[in-house]
Amino acid sequence: MRRTSSDGGQSQDKFQHAAFLLTHRSSARSSRSSISVGGGRKRRKSRCPDQALRRAVRVLDVNGNDVTPLPLHRSEPGDVTSQPDRRLLDELFSDTESDPVKSSSSFCGTSGSSLLGSSGIFDGPSLTNDSEHSIARLDTSINPPIRGEVQWKRDNVKQHVTEEKQHVTEEKQHVTEEKQHVTEEKQHVTEEKQHVTEEKQHVTEEKQHVTEEKQHVTEEKQHVTEEKQHVTEEKQHVTEEMLAEGLDTCLSETDTISTLDILSIFMSEDADDAEALNERNVKYAELCKNRLDSGEYRYVERPMQTFNGALKDKQTQTDKMALVDEGATASVWDIYDSFCNQNKTPSGEEDVYPETTMNTSKGQEQRAWQSSNCSSFSTASTICSKIEMEMCEDSFNDYELELIMSSESFQYSLLVMERSIVANIFQTRVAAYRQLPAMEDPDSTVKPGAEERNEDGEESSSSPTLEHVLTLSCKLTRGCNITTMALHKKNPDILAVGYGDFESKNQKPSLVCCWCLKNPTWPERVFNCHSCVTSLDFSADHPNQLAVGMHAGTVAIYDVSQYNVTCIADSSDCFKKHVKPVWQVNWIKPAMTLSGEDMDAVVSVSEDGRMSKWSHSSNRFDCSDLMNLGKKYAKIKKTKQVLPLAVTSVFCVDFHPTDSNTYVVGTSEGPIHKGCVSNNLNFLDTYQHSLPVNHIEWSPFSSDVFLSCSSARIIHLWRKDLFTPLLSFTSTQMAVDAVKWSPNCSTIFAARNEEQVEIWDLNLSTMHPTIVHHAAAGVKVKSLLFTRGTDCVLVGDTDGQVTVYRIKNLRVGGDKQVDSLDDIINSAASSHI
Amino acid sequence: MAEVEETLKRIQGQNGVQGIIIVNSEGIPVKTTLDNPSTVQYAGLIHQLVMKARSTIRDIDPQNDLTFLRIRSKKNEIMIAPDKDYFLIVIQNPSD
């Protein structure tokens, strides 16, 4: 409910209203300062005396405008308060907050002039400028002389009243209502007077109130202080309770306070003032010096305290140091290599240093080469790019290629490679040759049907036979006639084959090839001889040396260790050389010689009937005749041609396997002589034989027995003490060209003629050969050899092929090899005589 | 020199030989009978393998050294003769 301006409403109301307004205003003006404060305070106090004073209490009118009274009065200590009065006033003022107008009206109702009390309320719209003015006034002196103010306010009220009276007199002009109004006004005036008097009373009351309020304020102050103490007590209470808890304190840096800062001045020496400055500096230095010495009285030392600045840790930050991990791997061989390279130059210090550095650098290069090759070629793509670049440099590559290919190690690598390749190809056959079980290649694409057929064919013949294993042939040797073969003494895989044709008219230079059975496609060594080779023999002491006997009568020794075969000795220049074909060369180990030499020598037998021993010493290849048969006899040569000569040619000789002093020679006329090296004049024994002996051989198992074969198609088995053959074997119609004992079995020997190869096993039969193997069509068997270690036979033919045959299904005797042969011989001997 | 050429020709003419590559010490093929990309591939890969193999052998015993390396696979066999200055690589199909 609001009372607006004095224009509206009834006249009474109006008057009342106006009066109310007036008084209200005046009262508001007059007593605002004091009562409002007190009221507000009292109000607060009545409601919640324990609350902190700092709590803001807001006063709002009906419209919601904030009309909170601002604190103006400071309570002074010593103010005495009276409670009951306060309570009355509180009750009076308690409603003012909710409905200021109502309370004011009620206040008006209670006491007309007690508008002062209601002045605690600021009626918002009614107090426009006045309120502002009053508020402004509130800020002024806190303890104004109250009386003066009240008086002034009373004066103002009086002024207002007079103004109202004027208004009333003006309104007297109106009708009787105005008179009534006047009378009413008069009444109002009287009422106002009463009000004024009441106001006076109220003022006095207010004074009391003020004093009370002062007491209140002081009380409040005390309360405040009490509360403060309470708070501080609470604070102390808190700190005592919670000593362990930490308090967060915030430190902030104050500005740096410089107490003294005199910067030094730097001047260039070229400046104009430099000299003056220097002089000053000098003077100052002198002054300092003088101060100590003479000017002591001028200067008094006096301590002075300066601020010790607080020390402070200051941290700086530097650039991060770049760390690089570096590592090297030293493998075992790397360490070993560098150790070896270091040891290569042991002596000499200064001279060696550059060498060592070179070596180490070389070693480093090697290692770097190895390691860089490991690391730099880590991806194939990099290799591709690099290699494609490099492939363009042809000339450099060619030069490098030549370097590589001319190196020895490359040739050796080629050799090994070729053998590996060939071994891959001939794996089964070489395994058969070596009598190893042939492993089937699990990845091979050969049809199993073909293998079965082979197996069937093989299984059908269970009788002893020669099985073809390998063929040593190459384009070099194709078509050449094989004349002789010899196996290496130390390495049973190496075979020397002599190719040549001495029966034809045109004597073309012949070929000697050293084959390795590991590579049947190409010989390892190839060399030519100027004349047709008739005999070959490997040395036992010097495994590299190959003695060659030629058709021209030359005896030569070749060294086949290197790829380029060199001729160590040649008898061409010898005075006592053979001029007739040398039919056999043998290396013998001299049992005892006068000169004490322990080397084996070549013994050659030639068609001129001489058997000479050749010795190679100090570039001289000389021979000494062991036996000369030529003088005595003049016989027909072995060749088909019949030449009238009075020389007995010696075709073959064989030295005793254990006693190298004795030998047996087979001559062209028939008798077999047993001779002794030491005795070169006479034979020891002579065995009767009628036909030319082609080949003679001691048995490797039994030292008393030797075999001989002749053109008479008969093979004789002799015992050295019997001058007639012990056993004779005949098989074919053709002359037996050679007979060889088997090194593996004592009772087996092989015989060959131009058509076939016969293997005789004396255990099985002495009448017939056990195996007869016919040569292939168109070729003739020219050479025969047993292999050592395996049950194979080497057959050389006229086509230049050396065929390796395996003796199959032939039961080889057990341990009693010698005994078996001896039994046979003994039985034969017993039956002989 | 001529024998070396002859030997190479002989090897090339052997049964089942698919190719020969000679690689120098840096891993660059200097002579080959295969086509270029295959050669490059073989050279690069085998080079690494040989280095590893040699390192293995020498780690076990520094006085030992690798002399020959054969790799048998389902389809063929690669034979490598390594040396300080070169590699000799031959690829053969031995079932022929």
Short mmCIF file of C-alpha atoms in Angstrom, two decimals, chain B:
data_model
loop_
_atom_site.label_atom_id
_atom_site.label_comp_id
_atom_site.label_asym_id
_atom_site.label_seq_id
_atom_site.Cartn_x
_atom_site.Cartn_y
_atom_site.Cartn_z
CA MET B 1 94.34 -66.90 -68.53
CA ALA B 2 93.21 -68.96 -71.45
CA GLU B 3 92.79 -72.02 -69.30
CA VAL B 4 90.65 -69.99 -66.95
CA GLU B 5 88.40 -69.00 -69.78
CA GLU B 6 88.29 -72.56 -70.95
CA THR B 7 87.46 -73.80 -67.52
CA LEU B 8 84.68 -71.28 -67.22
CA LYS B 9 83.30 -72.40 -70.52
CA ARG B 10 83.51 -76.00 -69.45
CA ILE B 11 81.68 -75.23 -66.25
CA GLN B 12 79.06 -73.34 -68.12
CA GLY B 13 78.64 -76.31 -70.44
CA GLN B 14 78.21 -78.80 -67.65
CA ASN B 15 74.92 -80.46 -67.14
CA GLY B 16 72.38 -78.32 -65.36
CA VAL B 17 74.50 -75.25 -64.79
CA GLN B 18 72.19 -72.27 -64.89
CA GLY B 19 74.63 -69.45 -64.41
CA ILE B 20 77.99 -68.28 -63.26
CA ILE B 21 78.62 -64.99 -61.49
CA ILE B 22 81.94 -63.56 -60.49
CA VAL B 23 81.61 -60.83 -57.89
CA ASN B 24 84.44 -58.61 -56.80
CA SER B 25 85.32 -57.71 -53.27
CA GLU B 26 82.85 -54.84 -53.10
CA GLY B 27 79.95 -56.98 -54.10
CA ILE B 28 79.73 -55.81 -57.68
CA PRO B 29 79.40 -58.54 -60.30
CA VAL B 30 82.17 -58.34 -62.83
CA LYS B 31 81.28 -61.31 -64.98
CA THR B 32 78.03 -63.11 -65.34
CA THR B 33 76.12 -65.40 -67.60
CA LEU B 34 72.74 -64.50 -66.19
CA ASP B 35 70.58 -61.50 -66.92
CA ASN B 36 71.25 -58.27 -65.14
CA PRO B 37 68.52 -58.12 -62.51
CA SER B 38 69.07 -61.71 -61.45
CA THR B 39 72.77 -61.14 -61.29
CA VAL B 40 72.37 -58.09 -59.14
CA GLN B 41 70.01 -59.88 -56.85
CA TYR B 42 72.19 -62.91 -56.46
CA ALA B 43 75.29 -60.84 -55.93
CA GLY B 44 73.79 -58.72 -53.23
CA LEU B 45 72.08 -61.46 -51.30
CA ILE B 46 74.86 -63.96 -51.49
CA HIS B 47 77.38 -61.39 -50.47
CA GLN B 48 75.63 -60.86 -47.21
CA LEU B 49 75.23 -64.55 -46.63
CA VAL B 50 78.87 -65.23 -47.21
CA MET B 51 79.86 -62.47 -44.88
CA LYS B 52 77.70 -63.95 -42.22
CA ALA B 53 78.96 -67.44 -42.80
CA ARG B 54 82.54 -66.35 -42.71
CA SER B 55 81.98 -64.38 -39.60
CA THR B 56 80.39 -67.40 -37.99
CA ILE B 57 83.26 -69.69 -38.83
CA ARG B 58 85.84 -67.25 -37.67
CA ASP B 59 84.04 -66.43 -34.51
CA ILE B 60 84.18 -70.04 -33.54
CA ASP B 61 87.85 -70.28 -34.39
CA PRO B 62 89.68 -67.26 -35.69
CA GLN B 63 92.29 -69.38 -37.37
CA ASN B 64 89.67 -71.05 -39.45
CA ASP B 65 88.25 -69.60 -42.60
CA LEU B 66 85.45 -70.29 -45.00
CA THR B 67 86.53 -72.03 -48.18
CA PHE B 68 83.37 -73.20 -49.86
CA LEU B 69 79.67 -72.75 -49.37
CA ARG B 70 76.92 -74.84 -50.90
CA ILE B 71 73.29 -74.08 -50.55
CA ARG B 72 71.02 -76.86 -51.63
CA SER B 73 67.44 -75.93 -52.26
CA LYS B 74 64.50 -77.64 -53.77
CA LYS B 75 65.02 -76.33 -57.20
CA ASN B 76 68.72 -75.88 -57.52
CA GLU B 77 72.04 -75.66 -55.79
CA ILE B 78 74.07 -72.53 -55.32
CA MET B 79 77.78 -73.05 -54.89
CA ILE B 80 79.93 -70.23 -53.73
CA ALA B 81 83.69 -70.16 -53.63
CA PRO B 82 84.55 -67.12 -51.51
CA ASP B 83 87.84 -65.39 -51.36
CA LYS B 84 89.31 -62.16 -50.18
CA ASP B 85 89.07 -60.53 -53.57
CA TYR B 86 86.11 -62.19 -55.19
CA PHE B 87 83.20 -64.55 -55.02
CA LEU B 88 82.58 -67.25 -57.56
CA ILE B 89 78.93 -68.20 -57.64
CA VAL B 90 77.54 -71.06 -59.71
CA ILE B 91 73.90 -72.02 -59.82
CA GLN B 92 73.20 -75.57 -60.91
CA ASN B 93 70.19 -77.72 -61.22
CA PRO B 94 71.67 -81.14 -60.56
CA SER B 95 68.70 -83.30 -61.36
CA ASP B 96 69.20 -82.89 -65.04
#
